[in-house]
Amino acid sequence: MITITDVHKQFNSLHVLKGISLSVEKGKVVVIIGPSGSGKTTLLRCLNALEVPTSGSVQIGDVKLDFSKKVERTSIPKLRKQTGMVFQNYNLFPHMTAVENVMEGPVTVKKEDKEKARAKAAALLTKVGLGDKLDHYPAQLSGGQQQRVGIARALAMDPQVMLFDEPTSALDPELVGEVLKVMKELAQEGMTMIVVTHEMGFAREVADEVIFMDQGVIVERDTPSHLFAKPREERTRQFLQHLK
Amino acid sequence: MAPSQKYQRNGLVQMSLNSFFENPERLNRWIDIAQSSFLPLLKGALLYSLTIAIAAFFIGLIISVLTALARLSGIKPLIAIARFYVSIIRGTPLLVQLFIIFYGLPSIGLMIDPIPSAIIGFSLSVGAYSSEVVRAAILSIHKGQWEAAYSLGMTYWQALRRVVLPQAARVSIPPLSNSFISLVKDTSLASVVLVPEMFRKAQEVVAATYEPLLVYVEAALIYWVICFVLSIIQDRIENKLDRYV
Ligand SMILES: Nc1ncnc2c1ncn2[C@@H]1O[C@H](COP(=O)(O)OP(=O)(O)OP(=O)(O)O)[C@@H](O)[C@H]1O
Ligand SMILES: [Mg+2]
């Protein structure tokens, strides 16, 4: 489903990703943890080419981009159509209502019929528990509600994989649960997900695999029960200790 | 100025003011002129000043968006062309630009009628000045908005048209509506390229009546009322836009 091979990313002299290789099977949930600045966000953004890797290749579904060669302009949107991204700060379009936010991708990118897209968007919003907020603008919604609109917006494109970058970090504690609940339901439905989060409870409960990143490399990857109980690497152990 | 001269001047002002108010015929004449010139002036204002301002503003807006995008494109020749255009327009008087278009270009065989000349001149001016406003507005849109659009698979133009420009438009409405009001006043310059707009009409009335104070003040009042109405409309629009964002 997803295969990334030896991905490097440099910002000028700063070497942020130092050869990341990873494959994720269809339907799996992978949680990425690691200290601040370790490159988690950058890795996620390399998966949909919001950040163009310096070298290495990314394959999602049947779209493969080899960044070691010159990448065709038109292939980047193709890769992005395979992925849905959920942002820490939601990044909803403030000038559109909830339902317009969700139908925007299908209508503008996939040229779907407006009324069909609206019906589908309404169904998705209902699914994330916002069936009564279709015509609200983002400014009229709580953080948790906005983030659920963000999830619905990404789902509307029928992505092969959903990427979450700290989806609950900007939320008040009492709103975190409603977003995690939607994510759990998605995982149960068999959505392939890559999630950067500090919510260890979520990782323990939902992840098929947890990846610990530090200084631009994958230090260790394992099932949550193994990785949390007895990490093999010293750095992982220190990081987990630190969390407690 | 010598004291005697000063005295003399004051005396003259005094005398003419007195004679003005003691002369009911002069007052009646003023009222007649004001009445008979009002409709032609208003017609000049609505038919030409305002119409030219609206046309030039919309053309200018399109130019300003294209110029702002060129400035932001990161493509060196485009950036250079855009900067050159803005620099020329901002660095030379509008009056001189209008003279070049209307009186200058015929020398190379390019004859442009008064009204198109004025619209071209004003559009270029609006395009250059507003491009800075539009550029700042586009830059003020958080880059997360671009990223969210891109992450849905949008192209640059789709992200621009659907996500960034609608938000930038809201940011730039207050400064742009100020420049529209300025533009309405600037259309008085079109009188020099023979457009029969309000100020030229006023000059014609003055030539026929020799009452410059009355007629120019009348023209000023009409400009003021128009701008006053426009500023009320501006407030309405801004209040409406503030509602959700
Ligand atoms: N656009 C950029 N230009 C320059 N440096 C960048 C850029 N984006 C990220 N970096 C740097 O890359 C490093 C990794 O950043 P990244 O955001 O991937 O870390 P992270 O693991 O997500 O951290 P956090 O937990 O704080 O979100 C940091 O040192 C950061 O400053
Ligand atoms: Mg991050």
mmCIF file of C-alpha atoms in Angstrom, chain B residues 7-242:
data_model
loop_
_atom_site.group_PDB
_atom_site.id
_atom_site.type_symbol
_atom_site.label_atom_id
_atom_site.label_comp_id
_atom_site.label_asym_id
_atom_site.label_seq_id
_atom_site.Cartn_x
_atom_site.Cartn_y
_atom_site.Cartn_z
ATOM 1 C CA TYR B 7 -4.642 98.392 5.185
ATOM 2 C CA GLN B 8 -5.500 98.920 1.594
ATOM 3 C CA ARG B 9 -5.946 95.193 0.920
ATOM 4 C CA ASN B 10 -8.158 94.681 3.930
ATOM 5 C CA GLY B 11 -10.152 97.665 2.823
ATOM 6 C CA LEU B 12 -10.648 96.166 -0.608
ATOM 7 C CA VAL B 13 -11.825 92.811 0.743
ATOM 8 C CA GLN B 14 -14.146 94.661 3.058
ATOM 9 C CA MET B 15 -15.540 96.721 0.251
ATOM 10 C CA SER B 16 -16.207 93.842 -2.121
ATOM 11 C CA LEU B 17 -17.794 91.684 0.576
ATOM 12 C CA ASN B 18 -20.068 94.587 1.462
ATOM 13 C CA SER B 19 -20.977 95.260 -2.107
ATOM 14 C CA PHE B 20 -21.738 91.560 -2.600
ATOM 15 C CA PHE B 21 -24.207 91.319 0.212
ATOM 16 C CA GLU B 22 -25.741 94.688 -0.502
ATOM 17 C CA ASN B 23 -26.324 93.705 -4.106
ATOM 18 C CA PRO B 24 -29.393 91.475 -4.357
ATOM 19 C CA GLU B 25 -29.002 91.154 -8.103
ATOM 20 C CA ARG B 26 -25.678 89.397 -7.699
ATOM 21 C CA LEU B 27 -27.236 86.971 -5.239
ATOM 22 C CA ASN B 28 -30.120 86.233 -7.562
ATOM 23 C CA ARG B 29 -27.667 85.675 -10.377
ATOM 24 C CA TRP B 30 -25.797 83.146 -8.214
ATOM 25 C CA ILE B 31 -28.963 81.271 -7.456
ATOM 26 C CA ASP B 32 -29.853 81.206 -11.149
ATOM 27 C CA ILE B 33 -26.424 79.937 -12.147
ATOM 28 C CA ALA B 34 -26.391 77.341 -9.393
ATOM 29 C CA GLN B 35 -29.812 76.080 -10.478
ATOM 30 C CA SER B 36 -29.111 75.969 -14.185
ATOM 31 C CA SER B 37 -25.661 74.385 -13.798
ATOM 32 C CA PHE B 38 -26.673 71.734 -11.284
ATOM 33 C CA LEU B 39 -28.132 69.222 -13.724
ATOM 34 C CA PRO B 40 -25.303 69.436 -16.273
ATOM 35 C CA LEU B 41 -22.763 69.026 -13.464
ATOM 36 C CA LEU B 42 -24.622 66.085 -11.980
ATOM 37 C CA LYS B 43 -24.917 64.510 -15.398
ATOM 38 C CA GLY B 44 -21.164 64.924 -15.886
ATOM 39 C CA ALA B 45 -20.593 63.312 -12.500
ATOM 40 C CA LEU B 46 -22.850 60.311 -12.948
ATOM 41 C CA LEU B 47 -22.418 59.716 -16.652
ATOM 42 C CA TYR B 48 -18.669 60.261 -16.846
ATOM 43 C CA SER B 49 -16.841 60.678 -13.532
ATOM 44 C CA LEU B 50 -18.485 57.736 -11.798
ATOM 45 C CA THR B 51 -18.740 55.525 -14.875
ATOM 46 C CA ILE B 52 -15.093 56.031 -15.777
ATOM 47 C CA ALA B 53 -14.099 55.392 -12.166
ATOM 48 C CA ILE B 54 -16.058 52.110 -12.058
ATOM 49 C CA ALA B 55 -14.701 50.873 -15.390
ATOM 50 C CA ALA B 56 -11.115 51.812 -14.527
ATOM 51 C CA PHE B 57 -11.416 50.271 -11.088
ATOM 52 C CA PHE B 58 -12.458 46.865 -12.386
ATOM 53 C CA ILE B 59 -9.874 46.783 -15.137
ATOM 54 C CA GLY B 60 -7.314 48.051 -12.622
ATOM 55 C CA LEU B 61 -8.223 45.292 -10.171
ATOM 56 C CA ILE B 62 -7.573 42.620 -12.770
ATOM 57 C CA ILE B 63 -4.227 44.257 -13.585
ATOM 58 C CA SER B 64 -3.384 44.482 -9.895
ATOM 59 C CA VAL B 65 -4.079 40.792 -9.240
ATOM 60 C CA LEU B 66 -1.953 39.773 -12.222
ATOM 61 C CA THR B 67 0.817 42.144 -11.108
ATOM 62 C CA ALA B 68 0.699 40.848 -7.543
ATOM 63 C CA LEU B 69 0.852 37.232 -8.770
ATOM 64 C CA ALA B 70 3.801 38.111 -11.000
ATOM 65 C CA ARG B 71 5.576 39.674 -8.025
ATOM 66 C CA LEU B 72 4.922 36.521 -5.974
ATOM 67 C CA SER B 73 5.699 34.050 -8.761
ATOM 68 C CA GLY B 74 9.368 33.640 -7.949
ATOM 69 C CA ILE B 75 10.056 33.860 -11.720
ATOM 70 C CA LYS B 76 12.726 36.532 -12.174
ATOM 71 C CA PRO B 77 11.644 38.090 -15.517
ATOM 72 C CA LEU B 78 8.009 38.290 -14.335
ATOM 73 C CA ILE B 79 9.059 39.910 -11.067
ATOM 74 C CA ALA B 80 11.202 42.411 -12.975
ATOM 75 C CA ILE B 81 8.390 43.366 -15.373
ATOM 76 C CA ALA B 82 5.914 43.790 -12.513
ATOM 77 C CA ARG B 83 8.303 45.936 -10.486
ATOM 78 C CA PHE B 84 9.145 48.075 -13.504
ATOM 79 C CA TYR B 85 5.467 48.730 -14.213
ATOM 80 C CA VAL B 86 4.672 49.613 -10.614
ATOM 81 C CA SER B 87 7.738 51.819 -10.355
ATOM 82 C CA ILE B 88 6.913 53.801 -13.513
ATOM 83 C CA ILE B 89 3.289 54.376 -12.583
ATOM 84 C CA ARG B 90 4.024 55.299 -8.992
ATOM 85 C CA GLY B 91 7.018 57.431 -9.908
ATOM 86 C CA THR B 92 5.277 59.700 -12.397
ATOM 87 C CA PRO B 93 2.284 62.029 -12.008
ATOM 88 C CA LEU B 94 -1.050 60.742 -13.216
ATOM 89 C CA LEU B 95 -1.555 64.030 -15.032
ATOM 90 C CA VAL B 96 1.608 63.475 -17.062
ATOM 91 C CA GLN B 97 0.546 59.882 -17.832
ATOM 92 C CA LEU B 98 -2.786 61.129 -19.179
ATOM 93 C CA PHE B 99 -1.018 63.712 -21.339
ATOM 94 C CA ILE B 100 1.289 61.048 -22.761
ATOM 95 C CA ILE B 101 -1.621 58.745 -23.598
ATOM 96 C CA PHE B 102 -3.886 61.389 -25.110
ATOM 97 C CA TYR B 103 -1.538 64.012 -26.562
ATOM 98 C CA GLY B 104 1.676 62.018 -26.886
ATOM 99 C CA LEU B 105 0.709 58.722 -28.477
ATOM 100 C CA PRO B 106 -0.850 60.326 -31.607
ATOM 101 C CA SER B 107 2.719 61.283 -32.592
ATOM 102 C CA ILE B 108 3.355 57.598 -33.267
ATOM 103 C CA GLY B 109 0.001 57.196 -34.953
ATOM 104 C CA LEU B 110 -1.878 55.941 -31.913
ATOM 105 C CA MET B 111 -5.011 58.054 -31.609
ATOM 106 C CA ILE B 112 -7.122 57.218 -28.596
ATOM 107 C CA ASP B 113 -10.416 58.958 -27.877
ATOM 108 C CA PRO B 114 -10.800 60.982 -24.667
ATOM 109 C CA ILE B 115 -12.831 58.467 -22.676
ATOM 110 C CA PRO B 116 -10.737 55.378 -23.532
ATOM 111 C CA SER B 117 -7.608 57.441 -22.847
ATOM 112 C CA ALA B 118 -8.882 58.325 -19.408
ATOM 113 C CA ILE B 119 -9.912 54.736 -18.669
ATOM 114 C CA ILE B 120 -6.512 53.414 -19.770
ATOM 115 C CA GLY B 121 -4.680 55.985 -17.645
ATOM 116 C CA PHE B 122 -6.760 55.398 -14.542
ATOM 117 C CA SER B 123 -6.709 51.589 -14.935
ATOM 118 C CA LEU B 124 -2.926 51.551 -15.119
ATOM 119 C CA SER B 125 -2.799 53.740 -12.055
ATOM 120 C CA VAL B 126 -5.225 51.612 -10.025
ATOM 121 C CA GLY B 127 -3.440 48.467 -11.224
ATOM 122 C CA ALA B 128 -0.086 49.637 -9.917
ATOM 123 C CA TYR B 129 -1.197 51.067 -6.583
ATOM 124 C CA SER B 130 -3.612 48.247 -5.775
ATOM 125 C CA SER B 131 -1.123 45.547 -6.695
ATOM 126 C CA GLU B 132 0.692 46.319 -3.450
ATOM 127 C CA VAL B 133 -2.545 45.957 -1.495
ATOM 128 C CA VAL B 134 -3.411 42.696 -3.245
ATOM 129 C CA ARG B 135 0.107 41.354 -2.771
ATOM 130 C CA ALA B 136 0.019 42.111 0.945
ATOM 131 C CA ALA B 137 -3.438 40.528 1.200
ATOM 132 C CA ILE B 138 -2.310 37.327 -0.517
ATOM 133 C CA LEU B 139 0.753 37.178 1.727
ATOM 134 C CA SER B 140 -1.461 37.650 4.782
ATOM 135 C CA ILE B 141 -3.311 34.391 4.083
ATOM 136 C CA HIS B 142 -1.839 31.708 6.314
ATOM 137 C CA LYS B 143 0.236 29.189 4.413
ATOM 138 C CA GLY B 144 -1.815 26.417 6.013
ATOM 139 C CA GLN B 145 -4.623 27.472 3.657
ATOM 140 C CA TRP B 146 -2.464 26.753 0.621
ATOM 141 C CA GLU B 147 -1.377 23.476 2.159
ATOM 142 C CA ALA B 148 -4.922 22.385 2.926
ATOM 143 C CA ALA B 149 -5.886 23.154 -0.678
ATOM 144 C CA TYR B 150 -2.840 21.340 -2.058
ATOM 145 C CA SER B 151 -3.453 18.358 0.206
ATOM 146 C CA LEU B 152 -6.843 17.935 -1.485
ATOM 147 C CA GLY B 153 -5.008 17.675 -4.795
ATOM 148 C CA MET B 154 -5.668 21.218 -6.020
ATOM 149 C CA THR B 155 -3.344 22.887 -8.494
ATOM 150 C CA TYR B 156 -1.844 26.330 -7.862
ATOM 151 C CA TRP B 157 -4.609 28.055 -9.835
ATOM 152 C CA GLN B 158 -7.374 26.090 -8.135
ATOM 153 C CA ALA B 159 -5.962 26.869 -4.692
ATOM 154 C CA LEU B 160 -5.626 30.513 -5.655
ATOM 155 C CA ARG B 161 -9.111 30.880 -7.113
ATOM 156 C CA ARG B 162 -11.083 28.818 -4.611
ATOM 157 C CA VAL B 163 -9.211 29.345 -1.355
ATOM 158 C CA VAL B 164 -6.699 32.186 -1.308
ATOM 159 C CA LEU B 165 -8.192 34.973 -3.434
ATOM 160 C CA PRO B 166 -11.639 34.908 -1.790
ATOM 161 C CA GLN B 167 -9.958 35.392 1.576
ATOM 162 C CA ALA B 168 -7.495 37.960 0.228
ATOM 163 C CA ALA B 169 -10.437 39.876 -1.245
ATOM 164 C CA ARG B 170 -11.946 40.265 2.199
ATOM 165 C CA VAL B 171 -8.678 41.517 3.617
ATOM 166 C CA SER B 172 -8.247 44.049 0.832
ATOM 167 C CA ILE B 173 -11.772 45.457 0.680
ATOM 168 C CA PRO B 174 -11.154 48.301 3.181
ATOM 169 C CA PRO B 175 -7.999 49.643 1.495
ATOM 170 C CA LEU B 176 -9.407 49.040 -1.987
ATOM 171 C CA SER B 177 -12.608 50.891 -1.279
ATOM 172 C CA ASN B 178 -10.528 53.820 -0.098
ATOM 173 C CA SER B 179 -8.680 53.804 -3.387
ATOM 174 C CA PHE B 180 -11.972 53.675 -5.257
ATOM 175 C CA ILE B 181 -13.103 56.822 -3.488
ATOM 176 C CA SER B 182 -9.795 58.506 -4.323
ATOM 177 C CA LEU B 183 -10.237 57.426 -7.912
ATOM 178 C CA VAL B 184 -13.651 59.079 -8.132
ATOM 179 C CA LYS B 185 -12.006 62.354 -7.125
ATOM 180 C CA ASP B 186 -9.058 61.789 -9.473
ATOM 181 C CA THR B 187 -11.398 61.534 -12.450
ATOM 182 C CA SER B 188 -11.448 65.350 -12.374
ATOM 183 C CA LEU B 189 -8.060 65.031 -14.086
ATOM 184 C CA ALA B 190 -9.844 63.568 -17.099
ATOM 185 C CA SER B 191 -10.953 67.139 -17.860
ATOM 186 C CA VAL B 192 -7.507 67.779 -19.319
ATOM 187 C CA VAL B 193 -8.013 65.061 -21.935
ATOM 188 C CA LEU B 194 -11.333 66.603 -22.921
ATOM 189 C CA VAL B 195 -13.660 64.127 -21.208
ATOM 190 C CA PRO B 196 -16.920 65.993 -20.513
ATOM 191 C CA GLU B 197 -16.941 64.871 -16.889
ATOM 192 C CA MET B 198 -18.126 67.048 -14.044
ATOM 193 C CA PHE B 199 -15.072 69.214 -13.580
ATOM 194 C CA ARG B 200 -14.826 70.014 -17.278
ATOM 195 C CA LYS B 201 -18.535 70.907 -17.244
ATOM 196 C CA ALA B 202 -17.808 73.201 -14.317
ATOM 197 C CA GLN B 203 -15.005 74.895 -16.239
ATOM 198 C CA GLU B 204 -17.368 75.458 -19.154
ATOM 199 C CA VAL B 205 -19.972 77.036 -16.891
ATOM 200 C CA VAL B 206 -17.283 79.280 -15.385
ATOM 201 C CA ALA B 207 -16.133 80.354 -18.837
ATOM 202 C CA ALA B 208 -19.687 81.375 -19.671
ATOM 203 C CA THR B 209 -20.587 83.054 -16.376
ATOM 204 C CA TYR B 210 -17.302 84.290 -14.820
ATOM 205 C CA GLU B 211 -18.411 82.962 -11.434
ATOM 206 C CA PRO B 212 -15.549 80.598 -10.509
ATOM 207 C CA LEU B 213 -16.132 80.560 -6.760
ATOM 208 C CA LEU B 214 -19.768 79.601 -6.983
ATOM 209 C CA VAL B 215 -19.375 76.970 -9.672
ATOM 210 C CA TYR B 216 -16.238 75.293 -8.301
ATOM 211 C CA VAL B 217 -17.728 75.139 -4.814
ATOM 212 C CA GLU B 218 -20.839 73.598 -6.325
ATOM 213 C CA ALA B 219 -18.673 70.977 -8.074
ATOM 214 C CA ALA B 220 -16.805 70.326 -4.818
ATOM 215 C CA LEU B 221 -20.089 69.754 -2.987
ATOM 216 C CA ILE B 222 -21.233 67.226 -5.581
ATOM 217 C CA TYR B 223 -17.920 65.331 -5.266
ATOM 218 C CA TRP B 224 -18.306 65.408 -1.520
ATOM 219 C CA VAL B 225 -21.866 64.039 -1.545
ATOM 220 C CA ILE B 226 -20.871 61.238 -3.910
ATOM 221 C CA CYS B 227 -17.876 60.270 -1.762
ATOM 222 C CA PHE B 228 -19.996 60.482 1.363
ATOM 223 C CA VAL B 229 -22.526 58.038 -0.095
ATOM 224 C CA LEU B 230 -19.698 55.758 -1.222
ATOM 225 C CA SER B 231 -18.186 55.716 2.262
ATOM 226 C CA ILE B 232 -21.555 54.697 3.725
ATOM 227 C CA ILE B 233 -21.733 51.826 1.230
ATOM 228 C CA GLN B 234 -18.150 50.916 2.191
ATOM 229 C CA ASP B 235 -19.120 50.681 5.875
ATOM 230 C CA ARG B 236 -22.074 48.460 5.046
ATOM 231 C CA ILE B 237 -19.931 46.064 3.011
ATOM 232 C CA GLU B 238 -17.275 45.867 5.716
ATOM 233 C CA ASN B 239 -19.824 45.115 8.412
ATOM 234 C CA LYS B 240 -21.325 42.374 6.311
ATOM 235 C CA LEU B 241 -17.935 40.770 5.658
ATOM 236 C CA ASP B 242 -16.908 40.893 9.294
#
